[in-house]
């Protein structure tokens, strides 16, 4: 068995990649961030006077009001319509409209006489600013008067005002109590609001089963919001609501009423094959229905389908159109998607400045993917002046919110110390955060830093633990280094067969250092039988990818082969020389014997053998 070159056998992967990747642009964040969650109804409703169930970005009081102003026909609107009709008939005008001033005078007179429904309507008009100057405090006063008479619509409206802090100090407990009073009288809106309160634990202890109970009561009246919310509870299997199949059922009922968020969620279920057979065509149908109602998430979903040619003919132009519609509504993921289209020049002229502008819009709302992209632009100086401090600050914002990419990038930046001051302790901290989320590259770096004693006291046992966690996730550098630990007996008993196993795992993923080490094990018969042809094949694969240690191994192997051939040629020459010498000796002996015979003397040895 030939001796192995020890400097090649200890071939341990040292880092995730080349240090130049930090600033070269190779570390740009992934192409996009997917919507992985179904929408939930995060807003209470005031007698169906809010048209959108959820806005996935920070929501201001003005945005709440816009939702109220965008209301579809509600029970209150129908009551106002009835008042208008009765007023017209009273005045002998059966077809034409009446003045707003006349309407409000009649309603106010009725409200001041103590009619509960008139009081509800007056409150509603104050909320919307119709016939009166918009005044939430006055709206609350009228709702309170009607609620004290036990009017469920007023109780629900007053609960809505308390919950959102409109015209009154926010009080979720008071809101829940009012929702309960109205729900007990069978008001579907209040049953929905109470179910939502139990789901979220607003003003009441969180109780998924009670949430489902009240949502079912409202859904039984074909309440689209309750149907939608039940679908979400089923998709999460909360409160015994059901499973994905049940979720599809409820989303379908809600979507049939034109509820945009239900249409979006139903499209999501079809796209991902949850509770229903995967069907891109159906996903497209429902996304489009929701998108045409200006649903921001659905618009972005359509943009992604057009960008990727998924279920539709690929079209960057259409992708940009839908991304823009969604982004202009403030949807942060769409803003990031539009920024990426500008960055890559897809569907729009390439513009780093526009890319940075849209990434900044998403980052401002706290979207981690946009923060990562904007950080990258600051670090490499694209679309914005190079600003390392701004880039690091954005990465830390994203990392603090759990962005694995940002945590790993910070670990890398502090590990190398080329962009920021090198700091192993800081590097270890960020790698640890990402590793705790199961990131294979960070698990590997934790092993490396423990093995090398960087940022922490060197500990081979800990290094083995981290390497194994990363190796079990098929991270090839960790598999290679784990093999090297077994090959050299660091942190584990020396076991060349196990080393071969891990090198094999890394090599099968085309990891060049794993191919190099596996080739060396076959070349020198460590943990496996010698197989020179296989060894050379593995080393050549690695060398073709410019793996320096494989190149050295092949060079040394070539030198050994040349030396072996020279040695063989020398042995052959020596053997030939010996044979020639023996032949010469034999000839000399024969000639000497012949001369002695002529002289009358014969050698005893010659005599003995000549008798044959």
Coordinates of C-alpha atoms in Angstrom, one line a residue, residues 8-421:
X8 CA -3.8 16.6 0.4
X9 CA -5.8 14.2 2.6
X10 CA -6.6 16.9 5.1
X11 CA -8.8 18.7 2.6
X12 CA -11.4 20.6 4.6
X13 CA -13.9 23.1 3.1
X14 CA -13.2 26.3 4.9
X15 CA -16.1 28.7 4.0
X16 CA -19.3 28.8 2.1
X17 CA -17.8 30.5 -0.9
X18 CA -15.1 32.8 -2.3
X19 CA -14.7 36.0 -0.3
X20 CA -15.0 38.1 -3.5
X21 CA -18.7 37.1 -3.6
X22 CA -19.4 39.5 -0.8
X23 CA -19.3 42.5 -3.1
X24 CA -19.4 40.9 -6.6
X25 CA -23.2 40.6 -6.7
X26 CA -23.3 36.9 -6.4
X27 CA -25.0 37.1 -3.1
X28 CA -28.0 39.0 -4.4
X29 CA -31.2 37.9 -2.6
X30 CA -33.3 35.1 -4.1
X31 CA -35.4 36.1 -7.2
X32 CA -38.7 36.6 -5.3
X33 CA -40.6 35.9 -2.1
X34 CA -43.7 33.8 -2.4
X35 CA -47.0 34.3 -0.8
X36 CA -47.0 31.2 1.4
X37 CA -50.0 32.1 3.6
X38 CA -53.7 32.2 2.9
X39 CA -55.4 35.4 3.8
X40 CA -57.3 35.8 7.0
X41 CA -60.0 38.3 7.8
X42 CA -58.3 40.7 10.1
X43 CA -60.9 43.4 10.2
X44 CA -64.2 43.6 12.1
X45 CA -67.2 44.6 10.1
X46 CA -69.9 47.1 10.9
X47 CA -73.0 45.8 9.4
X48 CA -71.2 44.7 6.2
X49 CA -69.9 48.3 5.7
X50 CA -66.3 47.2 5.0
X51 CA -65.5 45.7 1.6
X52 CA -62.0 44.2 2.1
X53 CA -61.1 41.5 4.6
X54 CA -57.4 42.1 4.9
X55 CA -54.7 44.5 3.9
X56 CA -51.3 42.8 4.2
X57 CA -49.5 46.0 5.1
X58 CA -49.7 48.6 7.9
X59 CA -53.2 50.0 8.0
X60 CA -54.0 53.6 9.0
X61 CA -57.3 55.1 10.2
X62 CA -57.7 56.6 6.7
X63 CA -57.5 53.2 5.2
X64 CA -60.2 51.9 7.5
X65 CA -62.4 54.8 6.4
X66 CA -61.7 54.0 2.7
X67 CA -62.9 50.5 3.4
X68 CA -66.1 51.9 4.9
X69 CA -66.6 54.2 1.9
X70 CA -66.2 51.3 -0.5
X71 CA -69.0 49.4 1.1
X72 CA -71.4 47.3 -0.8
X73 CA -75.1 47.6 -0.1
X74 CA -75.7 46.8 3.5
X75 CA -78.7 46.5 5.8
X76 CA -78.2 50.1 6.9
X77 CA -78.1 51.3 3.2
X78 CA -81.4 49.5 2.6
X79 CA -83.0 51.2 5.6
X80 CA -81.9 54.6 4.2
X81 CA -83.3 53.6 0.8
X82 CA -86.6 52.8 2.5
X83 CA -86.6 56.2 4.2
X84 CA -86.0 57.9 0.9
X85 CA -88.8 56.0 -0.7
X86 CA -91.2 56.9 2.2
X87 CA -90.2 60.5 2.1
X88 CA -90.8 60.7 -1.6
X89 CA -94.2 59.2 -1.2
X90 CA -95.1 61.6 1.6
X91 CA -94.2 64.5 -0.6
X92 CA -96.1 63.1 -3.6
X93 CA -92.8 62.4 -5.6
X94 CA -92.8 58.8 -6.6
X95 CA -89.9 58.9 -9.0
X96 CA -87.6 61.8 -8.5
X97 CA -84.9 62.2 -5.8
X98 CA -85.3 64.4 -2.8
X99 CA -82.7 66.8 -1.4
X100 CA -80.1 65.5 1.1
X101 CA -81.1 68.2 3.5
X102 CA -84.7 67.0 3.5
X103 CA -83.6 63.4 4.1
X104 CA -81.4 64.3 7.0
X105 CA -84.1 66.5 8.5
X106 CA -86.6 63.7 8.5
X107 CA -84.1 61.1 9.9
X108 CA -82.9 63.5 12.6
X109 CA -86.5 64.2 13.6
X110 CA -87.2 60.5 13.9
X111 CA -83.9 59.9 15.8
X112 CA -84.6 62.6 18.3
X113 CA -88.0 61.1 18.9
X114 CA -86.1 58.0 20.1
X115 CA -86.5 55.7 17.1
X116 CA -83.6 53.3 17.3
X117 CA -83.2 52.6 13.6
X118 CA -83.2 56.3 12.9
X119 CA -80.5 56.8 15.5
X120 CA -78.4 54.0 13.8
X121 CA -78.8 55.7 10.5
X122 CA -77.8 59.1 11.9
X123 CA -74.7 57.5 13.4
X124 CA -73.9 55.8 10.1
X125 CA -74.3 59.1 8.2
X126 CA -71.9 60.8 10.6
X127 CA -69.4 58.0 10.0
X128 CA -69.6 58.4 6.2
X129 CA -69.9 62.2 6.3
X130 CA -73.1 62.1 4.3
X131 CA -75.6 64.8 5.1
X132 CA -73.5 65.8 8.0
X133 CA -69.9 66.7 8.5
X134 CA -67.9 63.5 9.2
X135 CA -67.8 63.2 13.0
X136 CA -67.0 59.8 14.7
X137 CA -67.7 61.2 18.2
X138 CA -71.3 62.2 17.2
X139 CA -71.7 58.9 15.4
X140 CA -70.8 57.1 18.7
X141 CA -73.3 59.1 20.6
X142 CA -76.1 58.1 18.3
X143 CA -75.1 54.5 18.2
X144 CA -75.0 54.5 22.0
X145 CA -78.6 55.8 22.2
X146 CA -79.8 53.1 19.9
X147 CA -77.7 50.4 21.6
X148 CA -79.2 51.3 25.0
X149 CA -82.5 50.4 23.4
X150 CA -81.2 46.9 22.6
X151 CA -80.9 47.5 18.9
X152 CA -78.4 44.8 17.6
X153 CA -77.2 46.8 14.6
X154 CA -76.3 49.7 16.9
X155 CA -74.6 47.4 19.4
X156 CA -72.5 46.0 16.5
X157 CA -71.6 49.4 15.1
X158 CA -70.7 50.7 18.6
X159 CA -68.5 47.6 19.1
X160 CA -66.8 48.3 15.8
X161 CA -66.1 51.9 16.9
X162 CA -64.7 50.8 20.2
X163 CA -62.6 48.1 18.6
X164 CA -61.0 50.6 16.1
X165 CA -60.9 53.6 18.4
X166 CA -63.1 55.7 16.1
X167 CA -64.6 58.6 18.1
X168 CA -63.9 56.9 21.4
X169 CA -60.9 55.4 23.2
X170 CA -60.0 51.9 21.9
X171 CA -61.5 49.3 24.1
X172 CA -61.5 45.7 22.8
X173 CA -63.3 44.4 25.9
X174 CA -66.2 46.8 25.5
X175 CA -66.3 45.9 21.8
X176 CA -66.5 42.2 22.5
X177 CA -69.3 42.7 25.0
X178 CA -71.3 44.7 22.5
X179 CA -70.7 42.1 19.8
X180 CA -71.9 39.4 22.2
X181 CA -75.2 41.3 22.8
X182 CA -75.8 41.7 19.1
X183 CA -74.8 38.2 18.3
X184 CA -77.1 36.8 20.9
X185 CA -79.9 38.5 19.0
X186 CA -78.9 36.7 15.8
X187 CA -77.2 39.5 14.0
X188 CA -74.8 37.7 11.5
X189 CA -72.4 40.6 11.4
X190 CA -72.0 40.6 15.1
X191 CA -71.6 36.8 15.2
X192 CA -68.8 37.1 12.7
X193 CA -67.2 39.9 14.7
X194 CA -67.4 37.9 17.9
X195 CA -66.0 34.8 16.2
X196 CA -63.1 36.9 14.9
X197 CA -62.6 38.3 18.4
X198 CA -62.3 34.8 19.8
X199 CA -59.9 33.7 17.1
X200 CA -57.6 36.7 17.7
X201 CA -58.1 36.9 21.5
X202 CA -59.3 40.6 21.2
X203 CA -61.3 41.6 24.3
X204 CA -61.9 37.9 25.2
X205 CA -59.6 35.0 25.9
X206 CA -58.6 33.3 22.7
X207 CA -60.8 30.3 22.0
X208 CA -60.8 28.7 18.6
X209 CA -63.8 26.5 19.3
X210 CA -66.0 29.4 20.3
X211 CA -64.7 31.3 17.3
X212 CA -65.7 28.4 15.0
X213 CA -69.1 28.2 16.7
X214 CA -70.0 31.9 16.1
X215 CA -68.6 31.8 12.6
X216 CA -70.8 28.8 11.7
X217 CA -73.8 30.7 13.0
X218 CA -73.1 33.6 10.7
X219 CA -72.1 31.4 7.8
X220 CA -75.4 29.6 8.0
X221 CA -77.0 32.9 6.9
X222 CA -74.8 32.9 3.8
X223 CA -72.6 35.6 5.4
X224 CA -69.6 35.7 3.0
X225 CA -67.1 37.1 5.5
X226 CA -68.0 34.3 8.0
X227 CA -67.7 31.7 5.2
X228 CA -64.3 33.1 4.3
X229 CA -63.1 33.1 7.9
X230 CA -64.4 29.5 8.4
X231 CA -62.4 28.5 5.3
X232 CA -59.3 30.0 6.8
X233 CA -59.9 28.2 10.1
X234 CA -60.3 24.9 8.2
X235 CA -57.1 25.5 6.3
X236 CA -55.3 25.9 9.7
X237 CA -57.3 23.0 11.2
X238 CA -58.1 25.2 14.2
X239 CA -61.1 24.9 16.5
X240 CA -62.3 21.7 14.9
X241 CA -63.4 23.6 11.9
X242 CA -62.3 21.0 9.4
X243 CA -59.5 20.4 6.9
X244 CA -58.4 21.7 3.5
X245 CA -61.3 20.1 1.7
X246 CA -63.7 21.9 4.1
X247 CA -61.7 25.1 3.5
X248 CA -62.3 24.9 -0.2
X249 CA -66.0 24.4 0.4
X250 CA -66.3 27.5 2.4
X251 CA -64.0 29.6 0.2
X252 CA -66.1 28.5 -2.8
X253 CA -69.4 29.7 -1.1
X254 CA -67.8 33.0 -0.2
X255 CA -66.2 33.5 -3.6
X256 CA -69.6 32.8 -5.3
X257 CA -70.9 36.0 -3.6
X258 CA -68.1 37.9 -5.2
X259 CA -65.9 38.2 -2.1
X260 CA -62.5 39.0 -3.5
X261 CA -60.4 37.6 -0.7
X262 CA -62.2 34.3 -0.9
X263 CA -61.6 34.2 -4.6
X264 CA -57.9 34.8 -4.0
X265 CA -57.7 32.1 -1.4
X266 CA -59.6 29.6 -3.6
X267 CA -57.1 30.4 -6.4
X268 CA -54.3 29.7 -3.9
X269 CA -55.8 26.4 -3.0
X270 CA -56.0 25.4 -6.7
X271 CA -52.5 26.6 -7.4
X272 CA -51.0 24.6 -4.5
X273 CA -53.3 21.6 -4.7
X274 CA -54.6 22.0 -1.2
X275 CA -58.0 20.4 -0.6
X276 CA -58.5 20.1 -4.3
X277 CA -56.6 18.6 -7.2
X278 CA -54.0 21.1 -8.4
X279 CA -55.3 23.0 -11.3
X280 CA -53.4 26.1 -12.7
X281 CA -56.3 27.0 -15.0
X282 CA -58.8 27.2 -12.1
X283 CA -56.2 29.1 -10.0
X284 CA -55.9 31.6 -12.9
X285 CA -59.7 32.0 -13.1
X286 CA -60.1 32.9 -9.4
X287 CA -57.0 35.0 -9.2
X288 CA -58.2 37.0 -12.2
X289 CA -61.7 37.4 -10.6
X290 CA -60.2 38.8 -7.4
X291 CA -57.6 40.9 -9.3
X292 CA -60.3 42.6 -11.4
X293 CA -61.8 43.7 -8.1
X294 CA -58.5 45.4 -7.3
X295 CA -57.3 42.7 -4.9
X296 CA -53.6 43.4 -4.4
X297 CA -52.5 39.9 -3.6
X298 CA -54.4 38.4 -6.5
X299 CA -52.9 41.0 -8.8
X300 CA -49.4 40.0 -7.7
X301 CA -50.2 36.3 -8.1
X302 CA -51.2 37.0 -11.7
X303 CA -48.0 38.9 -12.2
X304 CA -46.0 35.9 -11.0
X305 CA -47.8 33.6 -13.3
X306 CA -47.2 35.8 -16.3
X307 CA -43.5 36.3 -15.3
X308 CA -42.9 32.6 -15.0
X309 CA -45.2 31.5 -17.8
X310 CA -47.0 29.4 -15.3
X311 CA -50.5 28.5 -16.7
X312 CA -50.4 31.4 -19.1
X313 CA -48.1 32.4 -22.0
X314 CA -45.0 34.0 -20.5
X315 CA -45.1 37.8 -20.7
X316 CA -42.9 40.1 -18.8
X317 CA -45.0 43.0 -20.0
X318 CA -48.2 41.6 -18.4
X319 CA -46.2 40.6 -15.3
X320 CA -45.1 44.2 -14.9
X321 CA -48.7 45.5 -15.5
X322 CA -50.1 43.3 -12.7
X323 CA -47.2 43.9 -10.3
X324 CA -47.6 47.7 -10.8
X325 CA -51.3 47.6 -10.0
X326 CA -50.6 45.7 -6.9
X327 CA -47.6 47.7 -5.9
X328 CA -49.4 51.0 -6.3
X329 CA -51.9 49.8 -3.7
X330 CA -49.1 49.5 -1.3
X331 CA -48.6 45.7 -1.3
X332 CA -45.0 45.3 -0.2
X333 CA -44.3 42.0 -1.9
X334 CA -45.5 43.4 -5.3
X335 CA -43.3 46.4 -4.7
X336 CA -40.4 44.1 -4.4
X337 CA -41.4 42.1 -7.4
X338 CA -41.7 45.3 -9.5
X339 CA -38.3 46.4 -8.2
X340 CA -36.8 43.1 -9.3
X341 CA -38.3 43.5 -12.8
X342 CA -36.6 47.0 -13.1
X343 CA -33.3 45.5 -11.7
X344 CA -33.3 42.8 -14.4
X345 CA -34.8 44.9 -17.2
X346 CA -37.7 42.5 -17.7
X347 CA -40.8 44.1 -19.2
X348 CA -39.4 47.6 -18.5
X349 CA -36.2 49.4 -19.4
X350 CA -33.5 48.3 -16.9
X351 CA -33.2 50.9 -14.2
X352 CA -31.3 50.5 -11.0
X353 CA -32.8 53.7 -9.7
X354 CA -36.4 52.6 -10.2
X355 CA -35.5 49.2 -8.7
X356 CA -34.1 50.9 -5.6
X357 CA -37.2 53.1 -5.4
X358 CA -39.6 50.1 -5.3
X359 CA -37.4 48.1 -3.0
X360 CA -37.3 51.1 -0.7
X361 CA -41.1 51.3 -0.7
X362 CA -41.4 47.6 0.3
X363 CA -38.6 48.0 2.8
X364 CA -40.2 51.0 4.4
X365 CA -43.2 48.8 5.2
X366 CA -40.9 46.3 6.9
X367 CA -40.9 43.7 4.1
X368 CA -37.7 41.7 4.7
X369 CA -37.2 40.6 1.1
X370 CA -37.2 44.3 -0.1
X371 CA -34.9 45.2 2.8
X372 CA -32.5 42.5 1.7
X373 CA -32.5 43.7 -1.9
X374 CA -32.1 47.4 -0.9
X375 CA -29.3 46.4 1.5
X376 CA -27.6 44.6 -1.4
X377 CA -27.9 47.7 -3.6
X378 CA -26.4 49.9 -0.9
X379 CA -23.5 47.4 -0.4
X380 CA -22.7 47.2 -4.2
X381 CA -23.7 50.8 -5.0
X382 CA -26.3 50.1 -7.6
X383 CA -29.1 52.6 -8.0
X384 CA -28.0 54.3 -4.8
X385 CA -24.6 55.6 -3.6
X386 CA -22.6 53.0 -1.9
X387 CA -23.5 53.1 1.8
X388 CA -22.2 50.2 3.9
X389 CA -23.8 51.5 7.1
X390 CA -27.2 51.8 5.4
X391 CA -26.8 48.3 3.9
X392 CA -25.8 46.7 7.2
X393 CA -28.6 48.6 9.0
X394 CA -31.2 47.2 6.5
X395 CA -29.7 43.7 6.9
X396 CA -30.0 43.9 10.6
X397 CA -33.6 45.0 10.4
X398 CA -34.5 42.1 8.2
X399 CA -32.4 39.7 10.3
X400 CA -34.1 40.8 13.5
X401 CA -37.4 39.9 11.9
X402 CA -36.2 36.4 11.2
X403 CA -34.8 36.7 7.6
X404 CA -32.5 33.7 7.3
X405 CA -30.8 35.2 4.2
X406 CA -30.0 38.5 6.1
X407 CA -28.7 36.6 9.1
X408 CA -26.5 34.4 7.0
X409 CA -25.2 37.4 5.0
X410 CA -24.3 39.3 8.2
X411 CA -22.5 36.2 9.4
X412 CA -20.5 36.1 6.1
X413 CA -19.7 39.8 6.1
X414 CA -18.4 39.8 9.7
X415 CA -16.6 36.5 9.0
X416 CA -14.6 37.9 6.1
X417 CA -14.1 41.4 7.4
X418 CA -13.7 42.9 3.9
X419 CA -16.8 45.2 3.9
X420 CA -17.1 45.7 7.7
X421 CA -14.5 45.2 10.4

